[in-house]
Short mmCIF file of C-alpha atoms and ligand atoms in Angstrom, two decimals:
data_model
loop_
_atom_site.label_atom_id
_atom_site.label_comp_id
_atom_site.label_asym_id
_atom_site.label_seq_id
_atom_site.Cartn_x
_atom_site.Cartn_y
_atom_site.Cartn_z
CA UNK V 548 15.34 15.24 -21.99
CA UNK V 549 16.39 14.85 -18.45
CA UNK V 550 20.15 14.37 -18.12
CA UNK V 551 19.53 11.72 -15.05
CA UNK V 552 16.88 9.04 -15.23
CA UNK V 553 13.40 10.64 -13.66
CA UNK V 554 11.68 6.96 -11.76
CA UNK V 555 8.63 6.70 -10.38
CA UNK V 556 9.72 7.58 -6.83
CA UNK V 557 12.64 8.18 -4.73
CA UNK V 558 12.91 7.86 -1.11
CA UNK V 559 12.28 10.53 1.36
CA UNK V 560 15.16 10.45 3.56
CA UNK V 561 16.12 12.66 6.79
CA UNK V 562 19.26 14.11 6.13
CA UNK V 563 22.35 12.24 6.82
CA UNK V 564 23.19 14.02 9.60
CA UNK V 565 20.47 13.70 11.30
CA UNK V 566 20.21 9.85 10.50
CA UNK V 567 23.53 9.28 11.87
CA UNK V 568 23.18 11.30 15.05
CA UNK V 569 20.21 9.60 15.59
CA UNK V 570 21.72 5.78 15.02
CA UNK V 571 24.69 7.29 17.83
CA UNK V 572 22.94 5.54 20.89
CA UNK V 573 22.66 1.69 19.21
CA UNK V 574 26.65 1.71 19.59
CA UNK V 575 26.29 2.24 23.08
CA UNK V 576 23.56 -0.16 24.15
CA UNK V 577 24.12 -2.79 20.98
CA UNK V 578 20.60 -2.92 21.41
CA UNK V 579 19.58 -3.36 17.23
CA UNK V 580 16.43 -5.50 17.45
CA UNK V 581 13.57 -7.61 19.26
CA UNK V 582 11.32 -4.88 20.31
CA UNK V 583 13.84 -2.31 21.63
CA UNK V 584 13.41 1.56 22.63
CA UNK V 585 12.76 2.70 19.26
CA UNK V 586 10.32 0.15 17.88
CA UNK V 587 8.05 0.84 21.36
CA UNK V 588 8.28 4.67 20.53
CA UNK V 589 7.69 4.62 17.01
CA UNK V 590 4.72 1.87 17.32
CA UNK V 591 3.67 4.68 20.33
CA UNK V 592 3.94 7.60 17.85
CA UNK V 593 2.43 5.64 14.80
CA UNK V 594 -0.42 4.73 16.68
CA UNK V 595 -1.62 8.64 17.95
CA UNK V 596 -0.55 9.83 14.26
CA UNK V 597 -2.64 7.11 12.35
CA UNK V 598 -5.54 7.60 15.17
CA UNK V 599 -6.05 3.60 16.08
CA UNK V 600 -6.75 1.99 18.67
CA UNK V 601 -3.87 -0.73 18.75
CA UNK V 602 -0.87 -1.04 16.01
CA UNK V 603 1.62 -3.65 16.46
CA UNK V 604 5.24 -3.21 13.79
CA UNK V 605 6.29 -5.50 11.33
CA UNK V 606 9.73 -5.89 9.52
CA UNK V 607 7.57 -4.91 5.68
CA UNK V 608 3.90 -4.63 5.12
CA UNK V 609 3.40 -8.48 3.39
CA UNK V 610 4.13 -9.62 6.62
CA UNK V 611 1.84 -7.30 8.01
CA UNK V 612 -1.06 -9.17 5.95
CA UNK V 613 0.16 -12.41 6.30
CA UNK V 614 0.50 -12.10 9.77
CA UNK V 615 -3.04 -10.02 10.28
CA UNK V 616 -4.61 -12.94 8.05
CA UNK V 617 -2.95 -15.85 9.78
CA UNK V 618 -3.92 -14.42 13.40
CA UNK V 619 -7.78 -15.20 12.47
CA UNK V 620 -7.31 -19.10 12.25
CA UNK V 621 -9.39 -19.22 9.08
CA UNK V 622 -9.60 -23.04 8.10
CA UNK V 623 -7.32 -24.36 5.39
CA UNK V 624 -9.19 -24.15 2.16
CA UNK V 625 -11.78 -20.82 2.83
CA UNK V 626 -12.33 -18.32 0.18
CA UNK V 627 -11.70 -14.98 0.55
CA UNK V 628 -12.64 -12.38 -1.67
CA UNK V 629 -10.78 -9.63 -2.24
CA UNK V 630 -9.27 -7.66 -5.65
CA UNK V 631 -6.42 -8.68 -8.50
CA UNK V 632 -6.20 -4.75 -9.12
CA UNK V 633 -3.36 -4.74 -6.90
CA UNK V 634 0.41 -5.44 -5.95
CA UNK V 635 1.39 -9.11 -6.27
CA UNK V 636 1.54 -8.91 -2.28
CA UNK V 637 -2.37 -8.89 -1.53
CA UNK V 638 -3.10 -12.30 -3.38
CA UNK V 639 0.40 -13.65 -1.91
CA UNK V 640 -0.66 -13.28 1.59
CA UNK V 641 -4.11 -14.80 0.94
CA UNK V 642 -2.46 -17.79 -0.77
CA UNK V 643 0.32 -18.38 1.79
CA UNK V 644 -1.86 -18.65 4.17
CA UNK V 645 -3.56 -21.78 2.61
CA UNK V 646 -6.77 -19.43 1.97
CA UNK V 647 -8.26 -19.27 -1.84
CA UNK V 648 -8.95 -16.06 -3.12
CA UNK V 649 -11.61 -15.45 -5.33
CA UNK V 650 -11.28 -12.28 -7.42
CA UNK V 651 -13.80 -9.28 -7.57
CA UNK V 652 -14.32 -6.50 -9.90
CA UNK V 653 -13.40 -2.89 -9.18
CA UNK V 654 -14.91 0.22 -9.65
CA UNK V 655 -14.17 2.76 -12.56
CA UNK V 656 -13.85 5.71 -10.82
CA UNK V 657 -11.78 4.87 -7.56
CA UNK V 658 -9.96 1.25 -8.99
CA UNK V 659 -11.49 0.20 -5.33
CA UNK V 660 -13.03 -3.38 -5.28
CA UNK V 661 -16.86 -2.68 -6.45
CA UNK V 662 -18.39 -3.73 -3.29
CA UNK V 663 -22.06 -4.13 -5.22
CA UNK V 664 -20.33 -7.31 -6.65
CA UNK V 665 -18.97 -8.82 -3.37
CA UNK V 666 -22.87 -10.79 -2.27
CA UNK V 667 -22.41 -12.90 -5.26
CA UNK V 668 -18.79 -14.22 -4.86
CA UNK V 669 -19.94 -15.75 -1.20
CA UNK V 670 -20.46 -18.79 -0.35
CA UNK V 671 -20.58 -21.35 2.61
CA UNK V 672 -16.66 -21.38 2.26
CA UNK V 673 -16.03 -17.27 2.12
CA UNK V 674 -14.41 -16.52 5.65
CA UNK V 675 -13.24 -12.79 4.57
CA UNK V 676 -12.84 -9.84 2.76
CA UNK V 677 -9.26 -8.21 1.76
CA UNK V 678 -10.23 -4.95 0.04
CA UNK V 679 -7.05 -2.78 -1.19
CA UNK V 680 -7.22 0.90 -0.57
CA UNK V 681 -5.30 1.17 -3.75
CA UNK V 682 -3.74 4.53 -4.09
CA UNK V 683 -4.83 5.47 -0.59
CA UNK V 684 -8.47 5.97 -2.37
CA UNK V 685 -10.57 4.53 0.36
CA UNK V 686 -12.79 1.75 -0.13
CA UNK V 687 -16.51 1.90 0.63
CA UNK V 688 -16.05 0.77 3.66
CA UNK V 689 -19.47 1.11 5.08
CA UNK V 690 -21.19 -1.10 2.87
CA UNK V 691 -18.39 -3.64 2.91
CA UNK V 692 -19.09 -3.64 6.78
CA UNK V 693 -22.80 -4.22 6.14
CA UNK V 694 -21.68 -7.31 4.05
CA UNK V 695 -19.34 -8.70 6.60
CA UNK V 696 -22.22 -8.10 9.20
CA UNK V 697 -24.84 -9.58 7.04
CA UNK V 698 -22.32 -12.84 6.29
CA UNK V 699 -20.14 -13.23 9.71
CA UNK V 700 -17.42 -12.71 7.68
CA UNK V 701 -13.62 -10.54 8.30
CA UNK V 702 -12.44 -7.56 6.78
CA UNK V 703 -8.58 -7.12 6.39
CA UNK V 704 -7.81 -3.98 4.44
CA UNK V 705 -4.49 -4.02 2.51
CA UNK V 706 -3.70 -0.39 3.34
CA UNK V 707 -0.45 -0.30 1.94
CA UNK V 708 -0.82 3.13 0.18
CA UNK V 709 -3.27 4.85 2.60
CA UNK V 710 -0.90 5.88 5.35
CA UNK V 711 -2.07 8.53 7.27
CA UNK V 712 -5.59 8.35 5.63
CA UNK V 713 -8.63 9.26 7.25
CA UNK V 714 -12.48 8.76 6.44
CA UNK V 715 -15.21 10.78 7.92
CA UNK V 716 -12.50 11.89 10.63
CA UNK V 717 -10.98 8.56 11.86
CA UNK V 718 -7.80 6.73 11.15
CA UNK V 719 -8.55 4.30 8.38
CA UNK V 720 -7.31 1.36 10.33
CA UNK V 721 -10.29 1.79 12.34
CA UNK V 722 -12.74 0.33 9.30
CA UNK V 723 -12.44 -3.10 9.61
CA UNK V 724 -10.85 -5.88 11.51
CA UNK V 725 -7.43 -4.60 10.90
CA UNK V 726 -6.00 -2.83 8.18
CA UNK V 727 -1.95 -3.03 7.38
CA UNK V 728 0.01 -0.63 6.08
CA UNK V 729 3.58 -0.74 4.30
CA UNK V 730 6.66 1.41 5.10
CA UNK V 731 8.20 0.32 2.32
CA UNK V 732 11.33 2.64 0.74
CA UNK V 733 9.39 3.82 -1.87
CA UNK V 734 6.10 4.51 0.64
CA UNK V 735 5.09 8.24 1.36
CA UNK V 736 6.79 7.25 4.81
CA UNK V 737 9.02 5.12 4.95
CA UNK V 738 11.00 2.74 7.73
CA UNK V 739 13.45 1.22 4.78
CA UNK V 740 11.41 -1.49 4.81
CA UNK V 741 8.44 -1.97 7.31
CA UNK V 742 5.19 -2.11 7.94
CA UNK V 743 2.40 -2.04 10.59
CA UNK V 744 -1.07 -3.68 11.60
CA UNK V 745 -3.69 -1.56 13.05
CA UNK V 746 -7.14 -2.63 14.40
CA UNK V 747 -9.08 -1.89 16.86
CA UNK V 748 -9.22 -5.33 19.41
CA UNK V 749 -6.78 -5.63 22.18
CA UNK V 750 -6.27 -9.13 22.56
CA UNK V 751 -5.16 -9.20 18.58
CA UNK V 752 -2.17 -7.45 19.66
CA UNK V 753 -0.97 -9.86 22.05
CA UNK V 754 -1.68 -12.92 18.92
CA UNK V 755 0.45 -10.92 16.41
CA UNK V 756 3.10 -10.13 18.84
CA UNK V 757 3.24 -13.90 19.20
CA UNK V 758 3.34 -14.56 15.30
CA UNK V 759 5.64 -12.03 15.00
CA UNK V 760 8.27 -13.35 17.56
CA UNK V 761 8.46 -17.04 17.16
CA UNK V 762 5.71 -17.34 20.14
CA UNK V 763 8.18 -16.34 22.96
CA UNK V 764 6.92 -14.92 25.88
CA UNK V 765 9.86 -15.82 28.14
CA UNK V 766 12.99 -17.68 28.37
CA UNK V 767 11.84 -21.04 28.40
CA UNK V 768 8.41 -20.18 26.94
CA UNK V 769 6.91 -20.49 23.39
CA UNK V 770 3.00 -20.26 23.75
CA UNK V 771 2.77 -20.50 20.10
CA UNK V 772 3.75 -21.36 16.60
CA UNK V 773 5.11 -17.62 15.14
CA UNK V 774 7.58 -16.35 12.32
CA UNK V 775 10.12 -13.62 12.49
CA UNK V 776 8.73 -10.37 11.40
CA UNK V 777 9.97 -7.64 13.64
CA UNK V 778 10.89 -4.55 12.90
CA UNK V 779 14.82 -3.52 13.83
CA UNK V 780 15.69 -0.34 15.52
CA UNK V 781 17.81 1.22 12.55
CA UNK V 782 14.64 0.99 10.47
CA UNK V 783 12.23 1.80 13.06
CA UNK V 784 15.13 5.14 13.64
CA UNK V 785 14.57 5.76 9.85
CA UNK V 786 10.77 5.86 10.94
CA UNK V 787 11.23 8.04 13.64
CA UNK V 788 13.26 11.00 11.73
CA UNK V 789 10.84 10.78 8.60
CA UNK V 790 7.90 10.91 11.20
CA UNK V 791 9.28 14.36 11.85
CA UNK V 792 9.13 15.61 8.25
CA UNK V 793 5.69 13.98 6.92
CA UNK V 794 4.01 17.28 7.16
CA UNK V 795 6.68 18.78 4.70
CA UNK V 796 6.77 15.60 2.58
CA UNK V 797 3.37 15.98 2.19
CA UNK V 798 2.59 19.74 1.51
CA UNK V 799 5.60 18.93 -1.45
CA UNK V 800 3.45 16.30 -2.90
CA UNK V 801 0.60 18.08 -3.01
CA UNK V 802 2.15 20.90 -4.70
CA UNK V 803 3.16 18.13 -7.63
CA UNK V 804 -0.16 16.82 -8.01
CA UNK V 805 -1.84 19.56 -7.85
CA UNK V 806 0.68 20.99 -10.76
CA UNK V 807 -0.21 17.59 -12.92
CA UNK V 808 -3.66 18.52 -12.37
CA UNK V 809 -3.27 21.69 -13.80
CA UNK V 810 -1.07 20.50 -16.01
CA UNK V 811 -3.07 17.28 -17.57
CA UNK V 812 -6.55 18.74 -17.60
CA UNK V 813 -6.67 19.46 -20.98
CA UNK V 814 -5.58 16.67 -22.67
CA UNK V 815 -8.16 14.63 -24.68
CA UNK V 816 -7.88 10.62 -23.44
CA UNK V 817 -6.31 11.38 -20.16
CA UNK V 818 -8.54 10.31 -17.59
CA UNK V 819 -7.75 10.24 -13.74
CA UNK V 820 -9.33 8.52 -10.56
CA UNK V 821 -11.03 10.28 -8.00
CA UNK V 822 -10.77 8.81 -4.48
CA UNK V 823 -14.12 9.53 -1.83
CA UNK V 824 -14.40 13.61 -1.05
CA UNK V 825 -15.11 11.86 2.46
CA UNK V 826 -11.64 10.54 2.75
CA UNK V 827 -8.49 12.85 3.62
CA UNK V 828 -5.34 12.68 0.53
CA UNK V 829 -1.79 10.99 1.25
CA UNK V 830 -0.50 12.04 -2.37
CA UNK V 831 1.10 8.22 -2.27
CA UNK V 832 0.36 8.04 -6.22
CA UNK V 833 -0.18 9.86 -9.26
CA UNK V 834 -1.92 6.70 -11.56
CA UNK V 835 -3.62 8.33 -14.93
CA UNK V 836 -5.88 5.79 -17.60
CA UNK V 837 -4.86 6.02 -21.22
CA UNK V 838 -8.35 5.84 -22.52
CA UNK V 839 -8.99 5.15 -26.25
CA UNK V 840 -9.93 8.84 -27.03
CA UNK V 841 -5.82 9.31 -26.66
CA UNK V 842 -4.16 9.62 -29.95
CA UNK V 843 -1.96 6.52 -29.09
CA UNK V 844 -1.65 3.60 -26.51
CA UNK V 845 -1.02 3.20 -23.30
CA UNK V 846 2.06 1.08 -24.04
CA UNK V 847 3.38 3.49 -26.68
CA UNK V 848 3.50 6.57 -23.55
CA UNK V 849 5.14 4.26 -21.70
CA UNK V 850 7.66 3.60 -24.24
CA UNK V 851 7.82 7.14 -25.25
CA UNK V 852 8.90 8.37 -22.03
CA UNK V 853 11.36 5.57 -21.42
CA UNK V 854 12.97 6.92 -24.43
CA UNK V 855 12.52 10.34 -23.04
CA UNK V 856 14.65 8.63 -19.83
CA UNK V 857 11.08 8.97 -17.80
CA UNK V 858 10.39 5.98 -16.14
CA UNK V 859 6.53 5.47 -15.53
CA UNK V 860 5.15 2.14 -14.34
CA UNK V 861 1.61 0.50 -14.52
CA UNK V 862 0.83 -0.60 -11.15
CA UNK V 863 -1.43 -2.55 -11.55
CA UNK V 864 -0.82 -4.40 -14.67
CA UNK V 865 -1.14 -7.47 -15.25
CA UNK V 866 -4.12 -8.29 -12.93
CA UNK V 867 -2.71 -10.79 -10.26
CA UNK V 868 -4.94 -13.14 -11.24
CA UNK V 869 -3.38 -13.08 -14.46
CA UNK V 870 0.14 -13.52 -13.02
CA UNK V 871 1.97 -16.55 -14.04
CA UNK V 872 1.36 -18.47 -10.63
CA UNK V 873 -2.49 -17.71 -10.35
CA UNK V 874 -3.85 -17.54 -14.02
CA UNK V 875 -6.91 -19.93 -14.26
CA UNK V 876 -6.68 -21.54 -10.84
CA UNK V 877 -9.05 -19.58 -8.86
CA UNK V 878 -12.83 -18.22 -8.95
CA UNK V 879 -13.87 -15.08 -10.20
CA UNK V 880 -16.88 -13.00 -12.22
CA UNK V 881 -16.19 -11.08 -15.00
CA UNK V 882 -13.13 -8.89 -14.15
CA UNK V 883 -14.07 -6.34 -17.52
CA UNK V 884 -13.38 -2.89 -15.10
CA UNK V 885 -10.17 -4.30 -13.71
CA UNK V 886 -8.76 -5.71 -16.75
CA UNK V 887 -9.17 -2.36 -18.52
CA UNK V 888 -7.86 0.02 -15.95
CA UNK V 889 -4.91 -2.36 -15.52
CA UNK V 890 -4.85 -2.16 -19.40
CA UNK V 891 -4.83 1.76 -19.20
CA UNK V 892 -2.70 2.52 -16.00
CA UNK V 893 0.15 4.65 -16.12
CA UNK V 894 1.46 5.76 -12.54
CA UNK V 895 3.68 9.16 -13.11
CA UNK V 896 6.71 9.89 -11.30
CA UNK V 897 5.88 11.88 -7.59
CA UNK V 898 8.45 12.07 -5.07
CA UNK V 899 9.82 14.78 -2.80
CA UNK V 900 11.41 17.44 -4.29
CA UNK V 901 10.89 16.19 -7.33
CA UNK V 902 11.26 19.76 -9.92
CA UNK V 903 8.30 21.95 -11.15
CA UNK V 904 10.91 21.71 -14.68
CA UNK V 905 10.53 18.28 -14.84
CA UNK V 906 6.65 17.87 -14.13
CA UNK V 907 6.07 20.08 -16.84
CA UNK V 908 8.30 18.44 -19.30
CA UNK V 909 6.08 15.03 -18.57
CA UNK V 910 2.81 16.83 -18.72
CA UNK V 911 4.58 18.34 -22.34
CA UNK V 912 5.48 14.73 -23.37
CA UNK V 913 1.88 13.56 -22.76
CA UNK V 914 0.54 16.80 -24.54
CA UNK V 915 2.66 15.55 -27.71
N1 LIG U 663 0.06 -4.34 -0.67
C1 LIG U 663 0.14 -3.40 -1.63
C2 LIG U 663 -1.10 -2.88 -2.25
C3 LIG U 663 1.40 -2.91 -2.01
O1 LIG U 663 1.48 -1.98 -3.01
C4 LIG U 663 2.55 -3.39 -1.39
C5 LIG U 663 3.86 -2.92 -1.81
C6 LIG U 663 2.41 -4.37 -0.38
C7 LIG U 663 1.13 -4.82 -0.04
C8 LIG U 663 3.57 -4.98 0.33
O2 LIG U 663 4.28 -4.05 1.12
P1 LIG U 663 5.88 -4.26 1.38
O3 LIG U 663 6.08 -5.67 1.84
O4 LIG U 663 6.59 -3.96 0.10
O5 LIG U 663 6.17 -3.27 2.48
C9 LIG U 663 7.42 -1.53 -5.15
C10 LIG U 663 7.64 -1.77 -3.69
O6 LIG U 663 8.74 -2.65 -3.43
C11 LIG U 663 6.44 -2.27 -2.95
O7 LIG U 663 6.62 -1.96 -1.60
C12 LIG U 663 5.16 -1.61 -3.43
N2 LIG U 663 3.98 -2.19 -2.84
C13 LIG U 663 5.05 -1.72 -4.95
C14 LIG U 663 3.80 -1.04 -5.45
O8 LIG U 663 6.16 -1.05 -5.51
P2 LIG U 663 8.62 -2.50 -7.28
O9 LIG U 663 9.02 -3.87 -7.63
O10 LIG U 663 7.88 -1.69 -8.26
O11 LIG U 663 9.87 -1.65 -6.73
P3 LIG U 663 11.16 -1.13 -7.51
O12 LIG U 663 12.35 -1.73 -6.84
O13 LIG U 663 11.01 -1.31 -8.95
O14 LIG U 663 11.16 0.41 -7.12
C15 LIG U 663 10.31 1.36 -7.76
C16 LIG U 663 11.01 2.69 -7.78
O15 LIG U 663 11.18 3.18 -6.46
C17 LIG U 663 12.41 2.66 -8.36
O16 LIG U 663 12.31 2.87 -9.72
C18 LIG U 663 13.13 3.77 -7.65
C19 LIG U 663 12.41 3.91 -6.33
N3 LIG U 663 13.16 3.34 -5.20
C20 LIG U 663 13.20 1.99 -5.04
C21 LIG U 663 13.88 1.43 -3.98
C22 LIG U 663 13.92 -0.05 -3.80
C23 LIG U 663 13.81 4.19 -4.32
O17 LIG U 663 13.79 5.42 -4.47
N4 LIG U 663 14.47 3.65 -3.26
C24 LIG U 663 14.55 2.30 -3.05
O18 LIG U 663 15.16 1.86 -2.06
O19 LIG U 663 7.77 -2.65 -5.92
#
């Protein structure tokens, strides 16, 4: 057993030294937030690294969807469909916004919403789409665009996990009508907390930077009725130095998942999900199903490694739609595929430097 707890992440982090050197200048300008120097050059450098047109900065990546959803003026009441196999976040933002989601299946092999089941949710009412790239497995996202053609309708894509993804070559921000993304602590990159909108139309950027900043666009001007969701220039620092060591963070993860790989294959029951071959990897996840040909239950791993102070979690389970403040209140088809994955899920510990010793003595756990 592990002599610390093992969770299921742990921040990547620049070293202190270099953190603290690079915080030096806010003492001399006091300069900490409203769109200072380092929020312009990390939005600069985030926009040539994710490979998108326009990306506008946002204090976490909820408000990134709230905001991206709000800045379509969709009327009070429409129905959006989109997927409960997700974080709480993705049905939050729909709700807030006065929208009504109605729930889709997923697929079994990617846990992406099953876009053959998206025609029959719509109706006169349906104003959008809000796919989840869950895991940074990309959606299809060319026949979801046929379907939004075909209808009139938006696509948002909650791309919390799929930073730095690309399909067929281009940023994934540029399927779609925007796509957000979350810098969240526990995020393969991370701002502290953070996030980011990225889409392709110009004038969107000037309408977020509005809802993002109370309307102002002068001294004794508010054009329009906004919230407070900027980022602040320690965070977007933070942003800035772990910029610098993606590359690294991400060679390390591969090297864990491809050792789980290795690791897992044999074992009866274990089954994992395969995002497109088309799309590049992030490594933002390690989620494997307890199927029923494993010798015990999902629940009993879980509790087997907590006792083995290994601390898994199933994201996604419960459904959203099953959460306390949605059950039985909105529309939906069958959800079988989602309700079993989220039944199965088990998302394994994968951080940065996290020890070949330790991967192993999971992958031994699981062997039993
Ligand atoms: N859409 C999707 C699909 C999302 O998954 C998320 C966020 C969002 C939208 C919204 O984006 P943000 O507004 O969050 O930017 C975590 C994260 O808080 C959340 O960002 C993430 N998804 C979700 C999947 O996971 P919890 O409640 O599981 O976090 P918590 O506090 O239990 O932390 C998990 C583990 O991470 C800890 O066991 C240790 C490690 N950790 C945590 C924190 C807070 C660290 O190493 N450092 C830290 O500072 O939600």
């Amino acid at each position: 057993m592990p002599d610390e707890k093992v969770l299921v992440t742990r921040s990547s982090m620049p070293s202190y030294e270099e953190y603290i050197e690079a915080i030096k200048p806010l003492w001399d300008t006091h300069w900490l937030t409203n769109m200072g120097k380092y929020h312009k050059d990390l939005e600069s450098k985030l926009k040539s690294f994710l490979d998108v047109p326009e990306l506008s900065l946002t204090v976490n990546g909820h408000m990134a969807l709230e905001l991206a959803i709000q800045a379509f003026n969709f009327p009070e009441g429409s129905e959006v469909i989109t997927t409960p196999f997700t974080f709480i976040s993705t049905t939050h933002a729909i709700v807030r916004n006065r929208l009504k989601p109605v729930f889709c299946d997923v697929k079994e092999s990617d846990g992406t919403i099953d876009e053959s089941k998206i025609e029959e949710l719509i109706t006169e009412k349906t104003v959008a789409i809000i796919p989840v790239h869950v895991y940074g497995h990309v959606c299809s996202v060319e026949a979801i665009e046929q379907i939004a053609y075909k209808y009139n309708l938006k696509v948002i894509y909650d791309a919390a996990h799929a930073f730095g993804v690309s399909y067929k070559g281009k940023g994934i921000a540029n399927y779609g009508d925007a796509a957000i993304f979350s810098f969240h602590a526990t995020k393969v990159f991370n701002t502290i907390e953070g996030g980011a909108i990225g889409f392709k139309e110009h004038s969107l950027y000037e309408k977020i930077f509005n809802l993002k900043n109370f309307g102002i666009r002068g001294e004794e001007l508010v054009v329009e009725v906004g919230a407070n969701a900027k980022m602040n220039e320690f965070c977007a620092i933070m942003g800035l130095c772990n910029l610098k060591h993606l590359p690294d963070a991400i060679n390390d993860r591969k090297r864990i998942c491809d050792r789980y790989d290795e690791n897992l294959k044999a074992i009866k029951g274990i089954r994992l999900l395969k995002g497109s071959a088309s799309a590049s990897r992030n490594y933002a996840y390690y989620p494997i199903l307890i199927t029923d040909e494993y010798y015990t239950s999902r629940n009993e791993v879980y509790e087997m490694l907590k006792a083995n102070n290994i601390f898994l979690r199933k994201y996604f389970y419960p459904l959203t739609s099953d959460q306390a403040c949605f059950k039985n209140k909105y529309k939906h088809l069958e959800l079988n595929i989602a309700k079993r994955l989220s039944s199965q899920i088990l998302v394994l510990p994968l951080y940065e430097g996290l020890e070949d010793e330790k991967i192993d003595m999971i992958t031994n756990l699981l062997h039993h």
